[in-house]
Amino acid sequence: MKRKAFMSVLVLALVSMIFILSGCGTITSPSDTGYWFSKSENKYIPFDADKYNLDEAGSYWYFTAAKDVDTTMKVKINVDDHHSALYLYVNNEQVKSETDLGIFSRVYNLSLKKGDELKLHAFWVNGIAAENGSAFEIYMITMSEDGKDYVLTEFDKSTTR
């Protein structure tokens, strides 16, 4: 009888440990893209001079907000404001950059709700630049929470520049 009780307690303890340890694997930090976004993907559409697809050509990044949050999103990307541009859309509505930090940088004050769809679209503004262009690259995305800025490690190219 004691052996049966001991085995029951041991099995219960092991099952509890498995649940605890499996839950630990899903914890994310504010520097993880998964902390802010439940879904993240990107695509590149090259410019085709024959079709002159300037409106849809460029690089796209899609995100789905993972939680309700008021945040400041800072994006550093290789757009130059002369031959190329970057637009942010939240639920298909364009959001203007709050601060002009010069080329390569955009700052957006956002009030996101869980499930909001974000789209970053980097594109060329004329066909000549598009013919010589390649995919755009995000150098860094920073998100803020409680007065602290967090660089998303997936988009941190600061150590390679």
Short mmCIF file of N, CA and C in Angstrom, two decimals:
data_model
loop_
_atom_site.label_atom_id
_atom_site.label_comp_id
_atom_site.label_asym_id
_atom_site.label_seq_id
_atom_site.Cartn_x
_atom_site.Cartn_y
_atom_site.Cartn_z
N MET A 1 0.82 -1.20 0.00
CA MET A 1 0.00 0.00 0.00
C MET A 1 0.86 1.26 0.00
N LYS A 2 1.92 1.23 0.85
CA LYS A 2 2.82 2.38 0.89
C LYS A 2 3.51 2.56 -0.46
N ARG A 3 3.86 1.46 -1.06
CA ARG A 3 4.52 1.52 -2.37
C ARG A 3 3.59 2.13 -3.42
N LYS A 4 2.31 1.77 -3.38
CA LYS A 4 1.34 2.29 -4.33
C LYS A 4 1.15 3.80 -4.13
N ALA A 5 1.08 4.25 -2.88
CA ALA A 5 0.94 5.68 -2.57
C ALA A 5 2.19 6.44 -3.01
N PHE A 6 3.36 5.85 -2.75
CA PHE A 6 4.62 6.48 -3.15
C PHE A 6 4.69 6.62 -4.67
N MET A 7 4.31 5.59 -5.40
CA MET A 7 4.33 5.64 -6.87
C MET A 7 3.34 6.67 -7.41
N SER A 8 2.19 6.78 -6.76
CA SER A 8 1.19 7.77 -7.18
C SER A 8 1.74 9.18 -7.00
N VAL A 9 2.37 9.44 -5.86
CA VAL A 9 2.95 10.76 -5.59
C VAL A 9 4.08 11.04 -6.57
N LEU A 10 4.90 10.05 -6.85
CA LEU A 10 6.01 10.20 -7.79
C LEU A 10 5.51 10.52 -9.20
N VAL A 11 4.50 9.80 -9.66
CA VAL A 11 3.92 10.05 -10.98
C VAL A 11 3.31 11.45 -11.03
N LEU A 12 2.60 11.85 -10.00
CA LEU A 12 2.01 13.19 -9.94
C LEU A 12 3.09 14.26 -9.98
N ALA A 13 4.17 14.05 -9.25
CA ALA A 13 5.28 15.01 -9.24
C ALA A 13 5.93 15.10 -10.62
N LEU A 14 6.13 13.98 -11.29
CA LEU A 14 6.72 13.99 -12.62
C LEU A 14 5.83 14.69 -13.64
N VAL A 15 4.54 14.42 -13.57
CA VAL A 15 3.60 15.08 -14.48
C VAL A 15 3.60 16.59 -14.23
N SER A 16 3.62 16.99 -12.98
CA SER A 16 3.68 18.42 -12.64
C SER A 16 4.95 19.06 -13.18
N MET A 17 6.08 18.39 -13.03
CA MET A 17 7.35 18.90 -13.54
C MET A 17 7.31 19.05 -15.06
N ILE A 18 6.71 18.09 -15.74
CA ILE A 18 6.62 18.17 -17.20
C ILE A 18 5.80 19.38 -17.61
N PHE A 19 4.67 19.62 -16.95
CA PHE A 19 3.86 20.79 -17.27
C PHE A 19 4.60 22.08 -16.98
N ILE A 20 5.31 22.14 -15.87
CA ILE A 20 6.06 23.35 -15.51
C ILE A 20 7.17 23.60 -16.52
N LEU A 21 7.94 22.57 -16.84
CA LEU A 21 9.05 22.74 -17.77
C LEU A 21 8.58 23.03 -19.19
N SER A 22 7.49 22.44 -19.61
CA SER A 22 6.99 22.73 -20.96
C SER A 22 6.48 24.16 -21.04
N GLY A 23 5.95 24.68 -19.98
CA GLY A 23 5.50 26.07 -19.94
C GLY A 23 6.65 27.04 -19.97
N CYS A 24 7.79 26.67 -19.42
CA CYS A 24 8.95 27.55 -19.41
C CYS A 24 9.49 27.80 -20.80
N GLY A 25 9.32 26.87 -21.69
CA GLY A 25 9.82 27.03 -23.04
C GLY A 25 9.09 28.08 -23.84
N THR A 26 7.91 28.47 -23.43
CA THR A 26 7.13 29.44 -24.18
C THR A 26 7.28 30.86 -23.66
N ILE A 27 8.01 31.05 -22.58
CA ILE A 27 8.21 32.39 -22.04
C ILE A 27 9.11 33.17 -22.98
N THR A 28 8.69 34.38 -23.33
CA THR A 28 9.49 35.21 -24.21
C THR A 28 9.84 36.51 -23.51
N SER A 29 10.92 37.12 -23.94
CA SER A 29 11.33 38.41 -23.39
C SER A 29 10.87 39.51 -24.34
N PRO A 30 10.86 40.76 -23.89
CA PRO A 30 10.47 41.86 -24.77
C PRO A 30 11.39 42.05 -25.98
N SER A 31 12.53 41.39 -26.00
CA SER A 31 13.43 41.46 -27.16
C SER A 31 13.10 40.39 -28.20
N ASP A 32 12.13 39.54 -27.92
CA ASP A 32 11.70 38.51 -28.87
C ASP A 32 10.54 39.03 -29.70
N THR A 33 10.57 38.76 -30.98
CA THR A 33 9.48 39.17 -31.86
C THR A 33 8.16 38.57 -31.40
N GLY A 34 8.20 37.34 -30.88
CA GLY A 34 7.00 36.65 -30.42
C GLY A 34 6.34 37.30 -29.22
N TYR A 35 7.06 38.12 -28.48
CA TYR A 35 6.49 38.85 -27.34
C TYR A 35 5.49 39.90 -27.84
N TRP A 36 5.79 40.53 -28.97
CA TRP A 36 4.97 41.61 -29.51
C TRP A 36 4.00 41.13 -30.58
N PHE A 37 4.44 40.13 -31.36
CA PHE A 37 3.67 39.72 -32.53
C PHE A 37 3.44 38.21 -32.52
N SER A 38 2.18 37.82 -32.71
CA SER A 38 1.86 36.39 -32.75
C SER A 38 2.22 35.78 -34.10
N LYS A 39 2.34 36.63 -35.12
CA LYS A 39 2.71 36.15 -36.45
C LYS A 39 3.62 37.18 -37.09
N SER A 40 4.63 36.72 -37.79
CA SER A 40 5.58 37.60 -38.46
C SER A 40 6.06 36.93 -39.73
N GLU A 41 5.97 37.63 -40.85
CA GLU A 41 6.46 37.08 -42.11
C GLU A 41 6.86 38.22 -43.03
N ASN A 42 7.64 37.90 -44.04
CA ASN A 42 8.01 38.92 -45.01
C ASN A 42 8.03 38.33 -46.42
N LYS A 43 7.99 39.24 -47.41
CA LYS A 43 8.08 38.80 -48.80
C LYS A 43 8.69 39.93 -49.62
N TYR A 44 9.23 39.57 -50.76
CA TYR A 44 9.85 40.52 -51.67
C TYR A 44 9.24 40.32 -53.06
N ILE A 45 8.81 41.41 -53.66
CA ILE A 45 8.29 41.38 -55.03
C ILE A 45 9.24 42.23 -55.89
N PRO A 46 9.98 41.60 -56.79
CA PRO A 46 10.92 42.37 -57.61
C PRO A 46 10.19 43.24 -58.63
N PHE A 47 10.84 44.32 -59.02
CA PHE A 47 10.30 45.20 -60.04
C PHE A 47 10.41 44.52 -61.40
N ASP A 48 9.35 44.58 -62.19
CA ASP A 48 9.33 44.02 -63.54
C ASP A 48 9.08 45.18 -64.50
N ALA A 49 10.10 45.55 -65.27
CA ALA A 49 10.00 46.70 -66.17
C ALA A 49 8.93 46.49 -67.24
N ASP A 50 8.74 45.25 -67.69
CA ASP A 50 7.72 44.97 -68.71
C ASP A 50 6.31 45.21 -68.17
N LYS A 51 6.07 44.80 -66.95
CA LYS A 51 4.75 45.00 -66.32
C LYS A 51 4.65 46.36 -65.64
N TYR A 52 5.78 46.98 -65.38
CA TYR A 52 5.89 48.24 -64.64
C TYR A 52 5.05 48.17 -63.35
N ASN A 53 5.36 47.16 -62.54
CA ASN A 53 4.62 46.90 -61.30
C ASN A 53 5.16 47.71 -60.12
N LEU A 54 5.40 48.99 -60.35
CA LEU A 54 5.99 49.85 -59.33
C LEU A 54 5.13 49.92 -58.07
N ASP A 55 3.80 49.86 -58.21
CA ASP A 55 2.91 49.97 -57.05
C ASP A 55 3.04 48.79 -56.09
N GLU A 56 3.27 47.59 -56.60
CA GLU A 56 3.34 46.44 -55.70
C GLU A 56 4.77 45.95 -55.46
N ALA A 57 5.74 46.40 -56.24
CA ALA A 57 7.13 45.95 -56.06
C ALA A 57 7.70 46.48 -54.75
N GLY A 58 8.62 45.72 -54.19
CA GLY A 58 9.29 46.13 -52.96
C GLY A 58 9.30 45.03 -51.93
N SER A 59 9.65 45.40 -50.72
CA SER A 59 9.73 44.45 -49.61
C SER A 59 8.56 44.69 -48.66
N TYR A 60 8.01 43.60 -48.16
CA TYR A 60 6.87 43.66 -47.24
C TYR A 60 7.20 42.87 -45.98
N TRP A 61 6.77 43.40 -44.84
CA TRP A 61 6.83 42.68 -43.57
C TRP A 61 5.44 42.75 -42.97
N TYR A 62 4.91 41.61 -42.57
CA TYR A 62 3.58 41.51 -41.99
C TYR A 62 3.70 41.04 -40.55
N PHE A 63 2.96 41.69 -39.66
CA PHE A 63 2.95 41.33 -38.25
C PHE A 63 1.51 41.31 -37.75
N THR A 64 1.23 40.45 -36.78
CA THR A 64 -0.05 40.44 -36.08
C THR A 64 0.24 40.70 -34.61
N ALA A 65 -0.40 41.73 -34.04
CA ALA A 65 -0.15 42.10 -32.64
C ALA A 65 -0.56 40.95 -31.72
N ALA A 66 0.31 40.63 -30.77
CA ALA A 66 0.07 39.52 -29.85
C ALA A 66 -0.67 39.96 -28.60
N LYS A 67 -0.73 41.28 -28.37
CA LYS A 67 -1.37 41.76 -27.14
C LYS A 67 -1.78 43.21 -27.31
N ASP A 68 -2.59 43.69 -26.39
CA ASP A 68 -2.95 45.10 -26.35
C ASP A 68 -1.78 45.86 -25.76
N VAL A 69 -1.32 46.91 -26.46
CA VAL A 69 -0.17 47.66 -25.95
C VAL A 69 -0.11 49.04 -26.60
N ASP A 70 0.28 50.02 -25.81
CA ASP A 70 0.64 51.34 -26.33
C ASP A 70 2.16 51.33 -26.41
N THR A 71 2.70 51.56 -27.59
CA THR A 71 4.14 51.41 -27.78
C THR A 71 4.65 52.41 -28.81
N THR A 72 5.94 52.60 -28.79
CA THR A 72 6.62 53.35 -29.84
C THR A 72 7.46 52.35 -30.62
N MET A 73 7.23 52.29 -31.91
CA MET A 73 7.97 51.38 -32.78
C MET A 73 8.96 52.21 -33.59
N LYS A 74 10.24 51.88 -33.47
CA LYS A 74 11.29 52.57 -34.23
C LYS A 74 11.86 51.58 -35.23
N VAL A 75 11.93 52.02 -36.49
CA VAL A 75 12.40 51.15 -37.57
C VAL A 75 13.58 51.82 -38.26
N LYS A 76 14.67 51.09 -38.39
CA LYS A 76 15.81 51.54 -39.20
C LYS A 76 15.88 50.62 -40.40
N ILE A 77 15.83 51.21 -41.59
CA ILE A 77 15.74 50.44 -42.83
C ILE A 77 16.44 51.21 -43.94
N ASN A 78 16.90 50.53 -44.96
CA ASN A 78 17.65 51.19 -46.03
C ASN A 78 16.75 51.85 -47.08
N VAL A 79 15.90 52.77 -46.65
CA VAL A 79 15.16 53.62 -47.58
C VAL A 79 15.76 55.02 -47.46
N ASP A 80 15.87 55.72 -48.59
CA ASP A 80 16.61 56.98 -48.59
C ASP A 80 15.74 58.23 -48.73
N ASP A 81 14.46 58.10 -48.82
CA ASP A 81 13.52 59.22 -48.96
C ASP A 81 13.69 59.99 -50.27
N HIS A 82 14.57 59.55 -51.13
CA HIS A 82 14.73 60.20 -52.43
C HIS A 82 14.32 59.24 -53.55
N HIS A 83 14.85 58.04 -53.50
CA HIS A 83 14.51 57.02 -54.50
C HIS A 83 13.61 55.93 -53.93
N SER A 84 13.44 55.91 -52.61
CA SER A 84 12.65 54.86 -51.98
C SER A 84 11.92 55.42 -50.76
N ALA A 85 10.93 54.67 -50.29
CA ALA A 85 10.11 55.12 -49.16
C ALA A 85 9.65 53.92 -48.35
N LEU A 86 9.14 54.20 -47.15
CA LEU A 86 8.61 53.16 -46.27
C LEU A 86 7.27 53.64 -45.72
N TYR A 87 6.26 52.80 -45.83
CA TYR A 87 4.95 53.09 -45.24
C TYR A 87 4.61 52.00 -44.24
N LEU A 88 3.95 52.40 -43.16
CA LEU A 88 3.41 51.45 -42.18
C LEU A 88 1.90 51.55 -42.23
N TYR A 89 1.26 50.39 -42.25
CA TYR A 89 -0.20 50.31 -42.22
C TYR A 89 -0.60 49.47 -41.01
N VAL A 90 -1.60 49.94 -40.28
CA VAL A 90 -2.21 49.15 -39.21
C VAL A 90 -3.66 48.94 -39.61
N ASN A 91 -4.03 47.68 -39.77
CA ASN A 91 -5.38 47.33 -40.25
C ASN A 91 -5.72 48.08 -41.54
N ASN A 92 -4.76 48.11 -42.47
CA ASN A 92 -4.89 48.73 -43.79
C ASN A 92 -5.03 50.24 -43.78
N GLU A 93 -4.75 50.90 -42.65
CA GLU A 93 -4.75 52.36 -42.60
C GLU A 93 -3.32 52.83 -42.39
N GLN A 94 -2.89 53.76 -43.25
CA GLN A 94 -1.51 54.24 -43.17
C GLN A 94 -1.29 55.03 -41.88
N VAL A 95 -0.14 54.78 -41.26
CA VAL A 95 0.25 55.48 -40.04
C VAL A 95 1.46 56.34 -40.39
N LYS A 96 1.40 57.60 -40.04
CA LYS A 96 2.51 58.52 -40.33
C LYS A 96 3.59 58.38 -39.27
N SER A 97 4.84 58.57 -39.72
CA SER A 97 5.96 58.57 -38.79
C SER A 97 5.87 59.82 -37.93
N GLU A 98 6.07 59.67 -36.62
CA GLU A 98 5.92 60.77 -35.68
C GLU A 98 7.10 61.74 -35.70
N THR A 99 8.29 61.22 -35.88
CA THR A 99 9.49 62.02 -35.77
C THR A 99 10.34 61.84 -37.01
N ASP A 100 10.86 62.94 -37.53
CA ASP A 100 11.75 62.86 -38.67
C ASP A 100 13.18 62.75 -38.17
N LEU A 101 13.73 61.55 -38.23
CA LEU A 101 15.10 61.33 -37.78
C LEU A 101 16.06 61.28 -38.96
N GLY A 102 15.61 61.71 -40.12
CA GLY A 102 16.46 61.64 -41.30
C GLY A 102 16.25 60.34 -42.04
N ILE A 103 17.10 60.11 -43.02
CA ILE A 103 16.95 58.89 -43.82
C ILE A 103 17.21 57.66 -42.97
N PHE A 104 16.64 56.58 -43.36
CA PHE A 104 16.79 55.26 -42.74
C PHE A 104 16.03 55.07 -41.43
N SER A 105 15.35 56.07 -40.89
CA SER A 105 14.70 55.91 -39.59
C SER A 105 13.26 56.39 -39.61
N ARG A 106 12.40 55.64 -38.94
CA ARG A 106 11.00 56.02 -38.77
C ARG A 106 10.60 55.72 -37.33
N VAL A 107 9.73 56.56 -36.77
CA VAL A 107 9.24 56.37 -35.41
C VAL A 107 7.72 56.46 -35.45
N TYR A 108 7.05 55.43 -34.91
CA TYR A 108 5.59 55.38 -34.92
C TYR A 108 5.08 55.19 -33.50
N ASN A 109 4.18 56.05 -33.06
CA ASN A 109 3.48 55.85 -31.79
C ASN A 109 2.22 55.05 -32.09
N LEU A 110 2.12 53.87 -31.49
CA LEU A 110 1.04 52.95 -31.82
C LEU A 110 0.25 52.56 -30.58
N SER A 111 -1.04 52.41 -30.76
CA SER A 111 -1.91 51.84 -29.75
C SER A 111 -2.51 50.59 -30.38
N LEU A 112 -1.89 49.45 -30.08
CA LEU A 112 -2.26 48.20 -30.73
C LEU A 112 -3.21 47.37 -29.88
N LYS A 113 -4.10 46.69 -30.54
CA LYS A 113 -4.99 45.72 -29.90
C LYS A 113 -4.58 44.34 -30.39
N LYS A 114 -4.77 43.35 -29.55
CA LYS A 114 -4.43 41.98 -29.94
C LYS A 114 -5.14 41.64 -31.24
N GLY A 115 -4.39 41.13 -32.21
CA GLY A 115 -4.96 40.76 -33.50
C GLY A 115 -4.83 41.84 -34.57
N ASP A 116 -4.40 43.06 -34.21
CA ASP A 116 -4.20 44.10 -35.22
C ASP A 116 -3.17 43.63 -36.24
N GLU A 117 -3.42 43.95 -37.50
CA GLU A 117 -2.52 43.57 -38.59
C GLU A 117 -1.65 44.76 -38.97
N LEU A 118 -0.33 44.58 -38.92
CA LEU A 118 0.61 45.62 -39.31
C LEU A 118 1.30 45.20 -40.60
N LYS A 119 1.54 46.18 -41.47
CA LYS A 119 2.27 45.91 -42.71
C LYS A 119 3.26 47.03 -42.93
N LEU A 120 4.53 46.68 -43.06
CA LEU A 120 5.56 47.62 -43.48
C LEU A 120 5.81 47.36 -44.96
N HIS A 121 5.82 48.43 -45.77
CA HIS A 121 6.06 48.29 -47.20
C HIS A 121 7.16 49.26 -47.60
N ALA A 122 8.32 48.73 -47.96
CA ALA A 122 9.43 49.53 -48.48
C ALA A 122 9.41 49.40 -49.99
N PHE A 123 9.50 50.54 -50.69
CA PHE A 123 9.34 50.50 -52.14
C PHE A 123 10.12 51.63 -52.81
N TRP A 124 10.28 51.50 -54.10
CA TRP A 124 10.95 52.52 -54.90
C TRP A 124 9.91 53.52 -55.39
N VAL A 125 10.33 54.77 -55.56
CA VAL A 125 9.39 55.79 -55.99
C VAL A 125 9.44 56.04 -57.50
N ASN A 126 10.42 55.46 -58.19
CA ASN A 126 10.45 55.58 -59.64
C ASN A 126 11.04 54.32 -60.26
N GLY A 127 10.74 54.12 -61.53
CA GLY A 127 11.17 52.91 -62.23
C GLY A 127 12.67 52.79 -62.40
N ILE A 128 13.36 53.91 -62.55
CA ILE A 128 14.82 53.86 -62.73
C ILE A 128 15.48 53.29 -61.48
N ALA A 129 15.08 53.77 -60.32
CA ALA A 129 15.65 53.25 -59.06
C ALA A 129 15.26 51.80 -58.86
N ALA A 130 14.03 51.46 -59.23
CA ALA A 130 13.55 50.09 -59.03
C ALA A 130 14.32 49.09 -59.89
N GLU A 131 14.68 49.48 -61.11
CA GLU A 131 15.43 48.57 -61.98
C GLU A 131 16.79 48.22 -61.40
N ASN A 132 17.38 49.15 -60.67
CA ASN A 132 18.70 48.92 -60.07
C ASN A 132 18.60 48.43 -58.64
N GLY A 133 17.39 48.33 -58.12
CA GLY A 133 17.20 48.00 -56.70
C GLY A 133 17.18 46.51 -56.42
N SER A 134 17.32 46.23 -55.15
CA SER A 134 17.18 44.86 -54.66
C SER A 134 16.28 44.92 -53.43
N ALA A 135 16.11 43.81 -52.77
CA ALA A 135 15.24 43.77 -51.59
C ALA A 135 15.73 44.76 -50.54
N PHE A 136 14.79 45.37 -49.86
CA PHE A 136 15.12 46.26 -48.76
C PHE A 136 15.43 45.42 -47.53
N GLU A 137 16.16 46.01 -46.59
CA GLU A 137 16.56 45.26 -45.40
C GLU A 137 16.30 46.10 -44.16
N ILE A 138 15.62 45.50 -43.19
CA ILE A 138 15.44 46.15 -41.90
C ILE A 138 16.72 45.97 -41.10
N TYR A 139 17.31 47.08 -40.66
CA TYR A 139 18.52 47.01 -39.84
C TYR A 139 18.17 46.80 -38.37
N MET A 140 17.05 47.38 -37.94
CA MET A 140 16.69 47.27 -36.53
C MET A 140 15.23 47.68 -36.32
N ILE A 141 14.54 46.96 -35.45
CA ILE A 141 13.23 47.37 -34.96
C ILE A 141 13.33 47.43 -33.45
N THR A 142 12.87 48.55 -32.90
CA THR A 142 12.85 48.74 -31.45
C THR A 142 11.42 48.98 -31.02
N MET A 143 10.99 48.29 -29.99
CA MET A 143 9.66 48.48 -29.42
C MET A 143 9.83 48.98 -27.99
N SER A 144 8.90 49.81 -27.52
CA SER A 144 9.01 50.33 -26.15
C SER A 144 7.85 49.84 -25.30
N GLU A 145 8.16 49.66 -24.02
CA GLU A 145 7.14 49.28 -23.04
C GLU A 145 7.60 49.77 -21.68
N ASP A 146 6.72 50.44 -20.96
CA ASP A 146 7.01 50.97 -19.63
C ASP A 146 8.27 51.83 -19.62
N GLY A 147 8.45 52.65 -20.65
CA GLY A 147 9.58 53.57 -20.71
C GLY A 147 10.90 52.95 -21.13
N LYS A 148 10.91 51.67 -21.46
CA LYS A 148 12.15 51.01 -21.88
C LYS A 148 12.05 50.61 -23.34
N ASP A 149 13.16 50.75 -24.06
CA ASP A 149 13.23 50.33 -25.46
C ASP A 149 13.84 48.94 -25.55
N TYR A 150 13.26 48.10 -26.38
CA TYR A 150 13.75 46.74 -26.59
C TYR A 150 14.02 46.52 -28.07
N VAL A 151 15.26 46.17 -28.39
CA VAL A 151 15.62 45.85 -29.77
C VAL A 151 15.19 44.42 -30.04
N LEU A 152 14.40 44.22 -31.08
CA LEU A 152 13.97 42.87 -31.44
C LEU A 152 15.15 42.14 -32.08
N THR A 153 15.59 41.08 -31.44
CA THR A 153 16.80 40.39 -31.87
C THR A 153 16.69 39.86 -33.30
N GLU A 154 15.50 39.49 -33.74
CA GLU A 154 15.32 38.99 -35.11
C GLU A 154 15.69 40.04 -36.15
N PHE A 155 15.53 41.32 -35.80
CA PHE A 155 15.78 42.40 -36.75
C PHE A 155 16.97 43.26 -36.35
N ASP A 156 17.87 42.75 -35.52
CA ASP A 156 19.02 43.54 -35.06
C ASP A 156 20.24 43.22 -35.91
N LYS A 157 20.55 44.11 -36.83
CA LYS A 157 21.73 43.94 -37.68
C LYS A 157 22.83 44.92 -37.26
N SER A 158 22.70 45.53 -36.08
CA SER A 158 23.67 46.53 -35.64
C SER A 158 25.06 45.95 -35.44
N THR A 159 25.15 44.68 -35.10
CA THR A 159 26.46 44.07 -34.88
C THR A 159 27.14 43.68 -36.18
N THR A 160 26.40 43.69 -37.29
CA THR A 160 26.99 43.31 -38.57
C THR A 160 27.30 44.52 -39.44
N ARG A 161 27.02 45.69 -38.98
CA ARG A 161 27.26 46.92 -39.76
C ARG A 161 28.45 47.64 -39.21
#
